[in-house]
Structure formats: structure tokens, C-alpha cells
Amino acid sequence: MIRASQVVKRFGSSDKSVTALDGISIDIEEGEFVSLLGPSGCGKSTFLRCLAGIETATTGSLLIDGKPIDGPPDRLGMAFQRDALLDWFDVLENVLLPADFGGKRKRDYEPRARELLAMVGLKGFVNAYPRALSGGMRQRVAMCRSLLLDPRLILMDEPFGALDALTRDQLNVDLHHLTQQRRMTAVFVTHSISEAVFLSTRVIVFSPRPGRVVADIRIGLPRERRLAVRESKEFGDYTRHIRGLFEKMGLIHD
Amino acid sequence: MIEIPAALWSSFRRSSIPLLGALAFLVIWEIACRLFSIRPILLPSPLMVLHELAASPAWFAEQTIYTVGITLAGFAAAVVFGVLFAILIVEWKLLERLLFPLFVGLNSVPKVALAPLFIIWFGVGDTPKVAIAFLIAVFAVVIDTALGLRSVPPDTIDLARTLRGSRLKVLLRVKLFCAMPHLFAGLKVAMSLALVGAIVGEFVSSQRGLGYVILSAQGMFDTPRVFAAIAILAVVGVALIAAVTVIERLAMPWHHSTERHEHWRITGPK
């Protein structure tokens, strides 16, 4: 579905440019859940923004369904680090925003919006304003918003980075359920190893800037996952392996 | 002693503090006038001013209504044209480069200097006064609205782009709401400036309004009447700004500056 070959992204003028991505080549199949894992500032968010069509690669080719990306693709859902909820609309209006912006009738999508909100336990907050919600609740609303139009591709840029560990675990479970419910391809940017392994069918490890692909790991855990899977031996093997890669890059010292 | 509910007492204390300051000011003024026997033609005492107001309340009310009418008309025009102009220059960079320097240049001309010109163009009716009030007020509206329209957070801009919303939708659903806190800050400034503009207009040519009252009373050395008009202006100024604040709260029920008041009312003071 996605084919990136030798994608390079530089920022700034030629003499003082900063290379964010240095020859990224990745193929992503339909239905995969791929995590881009790496230290802060390694260019993984930049790569995601290139996929979203809001940043263009300096050189290299980036194809979706064989066509070059020249703007936000069709049926795209996106979630951001800061949830980007609109403070002046209530929760339901926020979730319905993609329908509104897409020129569709909001009333047709209201049942789906309510269903999504109920799935993440926000049934009672449909008419609350975002500022009345906690950080975790806000990210749940943002998740529902990105899923409203049943996207084929969902891109998430460290959506849980600012949350406490407990809330983060719960949202990982919620996200897992939501993405399991409908078939979609997901690309998830994170710097949490266990989050990446828990959610993904595949983890791609980035090096520090300039971003390069260091490892491409298939996660052979069962498709349906519970938090308890994190105590299993296989899970531990994956996280240990990835932590080893980070140690080799000099990112973690013991 | 009578038991006063704590919340009531506290809210009375909060609202009475600004009044207390004004009251102290008036008392000192009154005592100073009596103590030093200041001639009323130089500085009338507050009681004399009150007496002047009480002598012909209906007449003063009529003049006040006229001036407030001019102020509100100028203010309304400034809001409509100011917001439209701000949208135009924010949405079309070319228009900004073309028109904004011209706009700043025109604003640098003292409006008082334009007033006689407006009399030539629009005659001696209400129009030139509304025009002056408009001209003085519009700058604040444009500057603050433009700032507000540009204050959309980067993540929200990215969201709008990935949702492929039309420019009109982005403007109506995102930018205008983002601009509202800035817009209302500008409106408060614009409201007091419109009042200044109305008075300037009445100074230049008028048979009515508080500006006319001040000017004609000064011609007859009727200083208590001048002070009476000034006192009304001060009260009207405060009331008009308060009205904008009330509208601000009603227009932005989601905003934190309104939320805190709600919260306070429910839980009461600590």
C-alpha cells in the first residue's frame, strides 16, 4: 500500500540545511500496524508528515497505491501529539469534524460518532467541552475523531506521549480494540519500546538524526492482545532486542 | 449580629472595592473644595456637579443618548469593516502587502485633523460624527482580529489540512473562533476609542450630545455643567466596556476566563 524508497528530507537552505531523513526505504502492506520507533528528533515524525502529505520529501519517491503523494491522501485519519481538539466545540462536534470538513451531512455520521465514543467510555461526555476533560479523555476523543470516516490509513504522531503511564496503558488497549474492529493500515510514531511492541505487527527502528532505518522487526505475537501479553517471554525478547539496538547506538547507558 | 451568608458578603466585598476607591476620591475632592474655598468656576465640588445633574436630568439624558448612539454606530461600523478587512488581509497575502502599509499610514494621521474635512464631505448631521468614531475605533479591531486569525496552533492547522477542509470551512470553524479572545480585547479598546471619536465629532460641529454640552458650557464659563457632562462620560465609558465584557462571556461559553467565574459561583469562596 505504501512504498517509500530512498526518501530524503532536508530542512533549510542548501548551505545550512539539516538532514532529517537520510534515505528511508520502507514498504507497508495493507492491514499492517507499523510503529516507527526512535529517539526524539530522529525524523520519524517528519516521515509521518510526509506520508500525510503535509510535508514533501526533498528527494526519493513516496507512493500510496502506486501514486505519488502530493497532498493528504484519501480516507486518511490522523492523530497528533497535542490532541488538536477544538475548544469551542463540544465532544460530539469535535468527533464529527471530519464529516463536516469533508462536506458530508453530519447527521449521517452521528450514530458512528456516538458508537466510537461509547467504545472508549465517553458516553456521558458527548456534550462536554474539551477543557472539562482530562488529558487521557481528550486523546480518546481525538482517536474517535480520526476514526470517524473509517479511514484506510491512520497516522498517529506520539498521541500518548504526554500521558501518565496508567492512562497510557488504558489508551493502548482502547486503540488496539478500535483498530482491530475495522481493517485499516496504521503507522504509529512513538519512543516507547513496550508501546510499540504491544500495538504493532511490525516495528521499524530509526537511528538518531539523520534518520535511517536501523531494524525492521516483525512482531509475531497473537493478533488479539491483552495487557498481560507484556509479561510473556516473547514480549520480553522483543523489547530486550530493541533495547539492545538502542544501547548499540549509544542512546542508553547502563 | 446579623448572620450574613459568607458567599454574599464576599461577593459584596469584591464588587464594592472599585466603588470604594471612587467614593474616597469624591470625598477628598469635596473636602478640598470646602477647605480651600476653591472657586466653582475653577473646580466645582462633587455635590455641586450632582446638583447640576439633578436640575435637568431629562435634558442630560437626551444628550447622553445622542452621544451613546453616535458611539455605538461608529463602533458597529468599526466591528463590521474591521473584521472584514482583517479577514481579507490574513487570507490574501497580496492584499496585505498592497493595503496594510496604506492602512497604517492613514491611521497615523490624527483623526481630529480629519474632522473638519468630514464636515465638508458629510455636512453637519450625524454622519461625520459616526465616521470619526468609526475611524478612531477601526484600527484596534483590525490589528487584534488579524493577530487572532493568525494564532491558530500548528497542530490544528495540520489537522485542517489532513481533513482537506475548504478555506471557508477552516475560516468559519477554526480561525474565527481562535480569533475571538483577541477580537474581544480589541473591541474593548475600540469601544472606548469610539466614545472619544464621538466627542471629537461633537466638538467640531454639533447642536446636541455631551461634546456639545461641554463646549457650549465652557463658552459660558459654566464649569459645573462641564463637569456634569464629564462625569456622565466616565460612567458611560465604564458601562459600555462592561457591556462588551458581558457579550464576550456569552459569546465564548467554552473559554477559561468565563469558566473560572462559573466555578466560583458554584463552589463559593474558599
PDB file of C-alpha atoms in Angstrom, chain A residues 19-228:
ATOM      1  CA  THR A  19      19.059  16.426   7.128  1.00  0.00           C
ATOM      2  CA  ALA A  20      16.080  14.919   8.953  1.00  0.00           C
ATOM      3  CA  LEU A  21      15.651  11.780   6.861  1.00  0.00           C
ATOM      4  CA  ASP A  22      18.545  10.117   5.081  1.00  0.00           C
ATOM      5  CA  GLY A  23      17.341   7.550   2.583  1.00  0.00           C
ATOM      6  CA  ILE A  24      14.342   5.843   4.136  1.00  0.00           C
ATOM      7  CA  SER A  25      13.039   2.811   2.250  1.00  0.00           C
ATOM      8  CA  ILE A  26      10.019   1.033   3.687  1.00  0.00           C
ATOM      9  CA  ASP A  27       7.173  -0.995   2.191  1.00  0.00           C
ATOM     10  CA  ILE A  28       3.974  -1.206   4.201  1.00  0.00           C
ATOM     11  CA  GLU A  29       1.275  -3.708   3.288  1.00  0.00           C
ATOM     12  CA  GLU A  30      -2.445  -3.149   3.676  1.00  0.00           C
ATOM     13  CA  GLY A  31      -3.652  -4.044   7.192  1.00  0.00           C
ATOM     14  CA  GLU A  32      -0.289  -3.727   8.928  1.00  0.00           C
ATOM     15  CA  PHE A  33       0.161  -1.842  12.178  1.00  0.00           C
ATOM     16  CA  VAL A  34       3.624  -0.334  11.901  1.00  0.00           C
ATOM     17  CA  SER A  35       5.371   1.552  14.708  1.00  0.00           C
ATOM     18  CA  LEU A  36       8.182   3.961  13.914  1.00  0.00           C
ATOM     19  CA  LEU A  37      10.402   3.815  16.982  1.00  0.00           C
ATOM     20  CA  GLY A  38      13.349   6.052  17.708  1.00  0.00           C
ATOM     21  CA  PRO A  39      14.817   8.764  19.930  1.00  0.00           C
ATOM     22  CA  SER A  40      13.438  12.320  19.921  1.00  0.00           C
ATOM     23  CA  GLY A  41      14.377  14.307  16.841  1.00  0.00           C
ATOM     24  CA  CYS A  42      15.227  11.264  14.706  1.00  0.00           C
ATOM     25  CA  GLY A  43      12.894  12.276  11.893  1.00  0.00           C
ATOM     26  CA  LYS A  44      10.140   9.712  12.493  1.00  0.00           C
ATOM     27  CA  SER A  45       7.515  12.457  12.836  1.00  0.00           C
ATOM     28  CA  THR A  46       8.842  14.085   9.679  1.00  0.00           C
ATOM     29  CA  PHE A  47       8.403  10.817   7.814  1.00  0.00           C
ATOM     30  CA  LEU A  48       4.845  10.558   9.105  1.00  0.00           C
ATOM     31  CA  ARG A  49       4.119  14.115   7.960  1.00  0.00           C
ATOM     32  CA  CYS A  50       5.440  13.220   4.515  1.00  0.00           C
ATOM     33  CA  LEU A  51       3.003  10.283   4.429  1.00  0.00           C
ATOM     34  CA  ALA A  52       0.200  12.662   5.468  1.00  0.00           C
ATOM     35  CA  GLY A  53       1.048  14.920   2.557  1.00  0.00           C
ATOM     36  CA  ILE A  54       1.655  17.958   4.748  1.00  0.00           C
ATOM     37  CA  GLU A  55       5.423  17.806   4.181  1.00  0.00           C
ATOM     38  CA  THR A  56       7.134  16.901   0.906  1.00  0.00           C
ATOM     39  CA  ALA A  57      10.238  14.758   0.580  1.00  0.00           C
ATOM     40  CA  THR A  58      13.317  16.557  -0.772  1.00  0.00           C
ATOM     41  CA  THR A  59      14.344  13.559  -2.898  1.00  0.00           C
ATOM     42  CA  GLY A  60      13.251   9.952  -3.270  1.00  0.00           C
ATOM     43  CA  SER A  61       9.811   8.579  -4.022  1.00  0.00           C
ATOM     44  CA  LEU A  62       6.855   8.050  -1.747  1.00  0.00           C
ATOM     45  CA  LEU A  63       3.897   6.163  -3.232  1.00  0.00           C
ATOM     46  CA  ILE A  64       0.461   5.251  -1.928  1.00  0.00           C
ATOM     47  CA  ASP A  65      -1.286   2.632  -4.083  1.00  0.00           C
ATOM     48  CA  GLY A  66       1.336   3.303  -6.743  1.00  0.00           C
ATOM     49  CA  LYS A  67       0.626   7.037  -6.919  1.00  0.00           C
ATOM     50  CA  PRO A  68       2.994   9.718  -5.598  1.00  0.00           C
ATOM     51  CA  ILE A  69       1.764  11.610  -2.538  1.00  0.00           C
ATOM     52  CA  ASP A  70       1.041  15.224  -3.474  1.00  0.00           C
ATOM     53  CA  GLY A  71      -1.320  16.169  -0.657  1.00  0.00           C
ATOM     54  CA  PRO A  72      -3.279  14.457   2.119  1.00  0.00           C
ATOM     55  CA  PRO A  73      -4.403  11.055   0.746  1.00  0.00           C
ATOM     56  CA  ASP A  74      -7.998   9.873   0.528  1.00  0.00           C
ATOM     57  CA  ARG A  75      -9.580   8.324   3.613  1.00  0.00           C
ATOM     58  CA  LEU A  76      -6.793   9.424   5.937  1.00  0.00           C
ATOM     59  CA  GLY A  77      -7.151   9.649   9.709  1.00  0.00           C
ATOM     60  CA  MET A  78      -4.567  11.475  11.760  1.00  0.00           C
ATOM     61  CA  ALA A  79      -3.906  11.889  15.483  1.00  0.00           C
ATOM     62  CA  PHE A  80      -1.479  14.411  16.908  1.00  0.00           C
ATOM     63  CA  GLN A  81       0.785  14.648  19.937  1.00  0.00           C
ATOM     64  CA  ARG A  82      -1.240  17.535  21.252  1.00  0.00           C
ATOM     65  CA  ASP A  83      -4.756  16.291  20.637  1.00  0.00           C
ATOM     66  CA  ALA A  84      -5.714  19.317  18.487  1.00  0.00           C
ATOM     67  CA  LEU A  85      -9.292  19.291  19.734  1.00  0.00           C
ATOM     68  CA  LEU A  86     -11.237  22.464  19.012  1.00  0.00           C
ATOM     69  CA  ASP A  87     -12.035  24.049  22.387  1.00  0.00           C
ATOM     70  CA  TRP A  88     -15.128  25.841  21.088  1.00  0.00           C
ATOM     71  CA  PHE A  89     -16.965  22.671  20.011  1.00  0.00           C
ATOM     72  CA  ASP A  90     -18.299  20.009  22.331  1.00  0.00           C
ATOM     73  CA  VAL A  91     -17.023  16.418  22.193  1.00  0.00           C
ATOM     74  CA  LEU A  92     -19.589  15.230  19.638  1.00  0.00           C
ATOM     75  CA  GLU A  93     -18.943  18.197  17.318  1.00  0.00           C
ATOM     76  CA  ASN A  94     -15.208  17.530  17.559  1.00  0.00           C
ATOM     77  CA  VAL A  95     -15.625  13.892  16.591  1.00  0.00           C
ATOM     78  CA  LEU A  96     -17.908  14.908  13.699  1.00  0.00           C
ATOM     79  CA  LEU A  97     -15.381  17.428  12.358  1.00  0.00           C
ATOM     80  CA  PRO A  98     -14.018  15.169   9.576  1.00  0.00           C
ATOM     81  CA  ALA A  99     -17.563  14.728   8.216  1.00  0.00           C
ATOM     82  CA  ASP A 100     -18.175  18.474   8.392  1.00  0.00           C
ATOM     83  CA  PHE A 101     -14.872  19.334   6.669  1.00  0.00           C
ATOM     84  CA  GLY A 102     -15.449  16.618   4.091  1.00  0.00           C
ATOM     85  CA  GLY A 103     -18.714  18.299   3.079  1.00  0.00           C
ATOM     86  CA  LYS A 104     -20.822  15.385   4.334  1.00  0.00           C
ATOM     87  CA  ARG A 105     -24.048  15.552   6.306  1.00  0.00           C
ATOM     88  CA  LYS A 106     -23.130  15.441   9.983  1.00  0.00           C
ATOM     89  CA  ARG A 107     -26.416  13.775  10.932  1.00  0.00           C
ATOM     90  CA  ASP A 108     -25.484  10.684   8.895  1.00  0.00           C
ATOM     91  CA  TYR A 109     -22.324  10.200  10.959  1.00  0.00           C
ATOM     92  CA  GLU A 110     -23.725  10.927  14.392  1.00  0.00           C
ATOM     93  CA  PRO A 111     -24.544   7.264  15.216  1.00  0.00           C
ATOM     94  CA  ARG A 112     -20.992   6.221  14.300  1.00  0.00           C
ATOM     95  CA  ALA A 113     -19.563   9.077  16.409  1.00  0.00           C
ATOM     96  CA  ARG A 114     -21.648   8.016  19.422  1.00  0.00           C
ATOM     97  CA  GLU A 115     -20.662   4.381  18.935  1.00  0.00           C
ATOM     98  CA  LEU A 116     -16.946   5.274  18.882  1.00  0.00           C
ATOM     99  CA  LEU A 117     -17.288   7.463  21.985  1.00  0.00           C
ATOM    100  CA  ALA A 118     -19.141   4.687  23.805  1.00  0.00           C
ATOM    101  CA  MET A 119     -16.362   2.217  22.919  1.00  0.00           C
ATOM    102  CA  VAL A 120     -13.787   4.361  24.732  1.00  0.00           C
ATOM    103  CA  GLY A 121     -16.085   5.009  27.705  1.00  0.00           C
ATOM    104  CA  LEU A 122     -17.025   8.599  26.921  1.00  0.00           C
ATOM    105  CA  LYS A 123     -20.767   8.061  26.530  1.00  0.00           C
ATOM    106  CA  GLY A 124     -21.526  10.543  29.317  1.00  0.00           C
ATOM    107  CA  PHE A 125     -19.274  13.290  27.909  1.00  0.00           C
ATOM    108  CA  VAL A 126     -20.818  13.683  24.468  1.00  0.00           C
ATOM    109  CA  ASN A 127     -21.852  17.264  25.131  1.00  0.00           C
ATOM    110  CA  ALA A 128     -18.923  18.359  27.329  1.00  0.00           C
ATOM    111  CA  TYR A 129     -16.388  20.933  26.204  1.00  0.00           C
ATOM    112  CA  PRO A 130     -12.810  19.620  25.771  1.00  0.00           C
ATOM    113  CA  ARG A 131     -11.463  21.765  28.623  1.00  0.00           C
ATOM    114  CA  ALA A 132     -13.640  19.839  31.069  1.00  0.00           C
ATOM    115  CA  LEU A 133     -11.817  16.603  30.119  1.00  0.00           C
ATOM    116  CA  SER A 134      -8.548  15.094  31.361  1.00  0.00           C
ATOM    117  CA  GLY A 135      -5.591  14.614  29.020  1.00  0.00           C
ATOM    118  CA  GLY A 136      -6.406  10.940  28.505  1.00  0.00           C
ATOM    119  CA  MET A 137     -10.058  11.635  27.755  1.00  0.00           C
ATOM    120  CA  ARG A 138      -9.054  14.318  25.265  1.00  0.00           C
ATOM    121  CA  GLN A 139      -6.803  11.872  23.413  1.00  0.00           C
ATOM    122  CA  ARG A 140      -9.658   9.353  23.312  1.00  0.00           C
ATOM    123  CA  VAL A 141     -11.860  11.976  21.671  1.00  0.00           C
ATOM    124  CA  ALA A 142      -9.072  12.734  19.189  1.00  0.00           C
ATOM    125  CA  MET A 143      -8.794   8.989  18.459  1.00  0.00           C
ATOM    126  CA  CYS A 144     -12.542   8.759  17.788  1.00  0.00           C
ATOM    127  CA  ARG A 145     -12.294  11.793  15.510  1.00  0.00           C
ATOM    128  CA  SER A 146      -9.523  10.213  13.426  1.00  0.00           C
ATOM    129  CA  LEU A 147     -11.591   7.024  13.060  1.00  0.00           C
ATOM    130  CA  LEU A 148     -14.952   8.601  12.206  1.00  0.00           C
ATOM    131  CA  LEU A 149     -14.812   8.227   8.439  1.00  0.00           C
ATOM    132  CA  ASP A 150     -13.428   4.634   8.590  1.00  0.00           C
ATOM    133  CA  PRO A 151     -10.011   5.584   7.281  1.00  0.00           C
ATOM    134  CA  ARG A 152      -7.978   3.156   5.212  1.00  0.00           C
ATOM    135  CA  LEU A 153      -4.817   4.694   6.602  1.00  0.00           C
ATOM    136  CA  ILE A 154      -4.382   6.088  10.073  1.00  0.00           C
ATOM    137  CA  LEU A 155      -1.289   8.067  11.058  1.00  0.00           C
ATOM    138  CA  MET A 156      -0.528   8.782  14.720  1.00  0.00           C
ATOM    139  CA  ASP A 157       2.236  11.093  15.885  1.00  0.00           C
ATOM    140  CA  GLU A 158       3.106  10.185  19.506  1.00  0.00           C
ATOM    141  CA  PRO A 159      -0.522  10.590  20.560  1.00  0.00           C
ATOM    142  CA  PHE A 160       0.088   9.303  24.101  1.00  0.00           C
ATOM    143  CA  GLY A 161       3.449  10.986  24.719  1.00  0.00           C
ATOM    144  CA  ALA A 162       2.106  13.463  27.252  1.00  0.00           C
ATOM    145  CA  LEU A 163       0.057  10.992  29.321  1.00  0.00           C
ATOM    146  CA  ASP A 164       0.875   9.242  32.594  1.00  0.00           C
ATOM    147  CA  ALA A 165       1.795   5.542  32.487  1.00  0.00           C
ATOM    148  CA  LEU A 166      -1.577   4.181  33.696  1.00  0.00           C
ATOM    149  CA  THR A 167      -3.634   6.265  31.270  1.00  0.00           C
ATOM    150  CA  ARG A 168      -1.211   5.324  28.544  1.00  0.00           C
ATOM    151  CA  ASP A 169      -1.757   1.591  29.151  1.00  0.00           C
ATOM    152  CA  GLN A 170      -5.526   2.038  29.006  1.00  0.00           C
ATOM    153  CA  LEU A 171      -5.323   4.064  25.790  1.00  0.00           C
ATOM    154  CA  ASN A 172      -3.065   1.429  24.234  1.00  0.00           C
ATOM    155  CA  VAL A 173      -5.788  -1.125  24.926  1.00  0.00           C
ATOM    156  CA  ASP A 174      -8.504   1.202  23.616  1.00  0.00           C
ATOM    157  CA  LEU A 175      -6.553   1.919  20.445  1.00  0.00           C
ATOM    158  CA  HIS A 176      -5.880  -1.783  19.931  1.00  0.00           C
ATOM    159  CA  HIS A 177      -9.627  -2.532  20.121  1.00  0.00           C
ATOM    160  CA  LEU A 178     -10.566   0.318  17.823  1.00  0.00           C
ATOM    161  CA  THR A 179      -8.063  -0.653  15.135  1.00  0.00           C
ATOM    162  CA  GLN A 180      -8.991  -4.334  15.409  1.00  0.00           C
ATOM    163  CA  GLN A 181     -12.652  -3.548  14.832  1.00  0.00           C
ATOM    164  CA  ARG A 182     -12.195  -2.391  11.248  1.00  0.00           C
ATOM    165  CA  ARG A 183      -9.495  -3.296   8.776  1.00  0.00           C
ATOM    166  CA  MET A 184      -7.063  -0.457   8.368  1.00  0.00           C
ATOM    167  CA  THR A 185      -3.406   0.285   7.935  1.00  0.00           C
ATOM    168  CA  ALA A 186      -1.781   2.175  10.787  1.00  0.00           C
ATOM    169  CA  VAL A 187       1.524   3.992  11.158  1.00  0.00           C
ATOM    170  CA  PHE A 188       2.295   4.917  14.749  1.00  0.00           C
ATOM    171  CA  VAL A 189       5.169   7.128  15.890  1.00  0.00           C
ATOM    172  CA  THR A 190       6.433   6.550  19.433  1.00  0.00           C
ATOM    173  CA  HIS A 191       9.564   6.442  21.543  1.00  0.00           C
ATOM    174  CA  SER A 192       8.198   3.848  23.958  1.00  0.00           C
ATOM    175  CA  ILE A 193       9.533   0.382  23.205  1.00  0.00           C
ATOM    176  CA  SER A 194       6.805  -1.544  25.030  1.00  0.00           C
ATOM    177  CA  GLU A 195       4.060   0.557  23.482  1.00  0.00           C
ATOM    178  CA  ALA A 196       5.449  -0.147  20.017  1.00  0.00           C
ATOM    179  CA  VAL A 197       5.730  -3.903  20.609  1.00  0.00           C
ATOM    180  CA  PHE A 198       2.304  -4.137  22.243  1.00  0.00           C
ATOM    181  CA  LEU A 199       0.430  -2.375  19.438  1.00  0.00           C
ATOM    182  CA  SER A 200       2.281  -3.370  16.298  1.00  0.00           C
ATOM    183  CA  THR A 201       2.565  -6.149  13.798  1.00  0.00           C
ATOM    184  CA  ARG A 202       5.886  -4.580  12.816  1.00  0.00           C
ATOM    185  CA  VAL A 203       8.337  -2.203  14.494  1.00  0.00           C
ATOM    186  CA  ILE A 204      10.752  -0.093  12.470  1.00  0.00           C
ATOM    187  CA  VAL A 205      13.653   1.340  14.498  1.00  0.00           C
ATOM    188  CA  PHE A 206      15.134   4.701  13.464  1.00  0.00           C
ATOM    189  CA  SER A 207      18.657   5.927  14.203  1.00  0.00           C
ATOM    190  CA  PRO A 208      19.252   9.389  15.722  1.00  0.00           C
ATOM    191  CA  ARG A 209      19.365  12.272  13.251  1.00  0.00           C
ATOM    192  CA  PRO A 210      19.779  11.974  10.349  1.00  0.00           C
ATOM    193  CA  GLY A 211      17.050   9.329  10.455  1.00  0.00           C
ATOM    194  CA  ARG A 212      17.870   5.949   8.923  1.00  0.00           C
ATOM    195  CA  VAL A 213      16.189   2.575   9.299  1.00  0.00           C
ATOM    196  CA  VAL A 214      18.251   0.520  11.747  1.00  0.00           C
ATOM    197  CA  ALA A 215      16.000  -2.502  12.096  1.00  0.00           C
ATOM    198  CA  ASP A 216      12.695  -3.803  10.765  1.00  0.00           C
ATOM    199  CA  ILE A 217      11.188  -6.294  13.187  1.00  0.00           C
ATOM    200  CA  ARG A 218       8.048  -8.400  12.673  1.00  0.00           C
ATOM    201  CA  ILE A 219       6.160  -8.876  15.918  1.00  0.00           C
ATOM    202  CA  GLY A 220       4.953 -12.472  15.983  1.00  0.00           C
ATOM    203  CA  LEU A 221       2.597 -12.087  18.937  1.00  0.00           C
ATOM    204  CA  PRO A 222      -1.051 -13.180  18.549  1.00  0.00           C
ATOM    205  CA  ARG A 223      -3.170 -10.612  16.720  1.00  0.00           C
ATOM    206  CA  GLU A 224      -5.620 -10.174  19.612  1.00  0.00           C
ATOM    207  CA  ARG A 225      -3.641  -8.732  22.544  1.00  0.00           C
ATOM    208  CA  ARG A 226      -4.249  -8.072  26.216  1.00  0.00           C
ATOM    209  CA  LEU A 227      -2.025  -6.124  28.598  1.00  0.00           C
ATOM    210  CA  ALA A 228      -0.956  -9.456  30.132  1.00  0.00           C
TER     211      ALA A 228
END
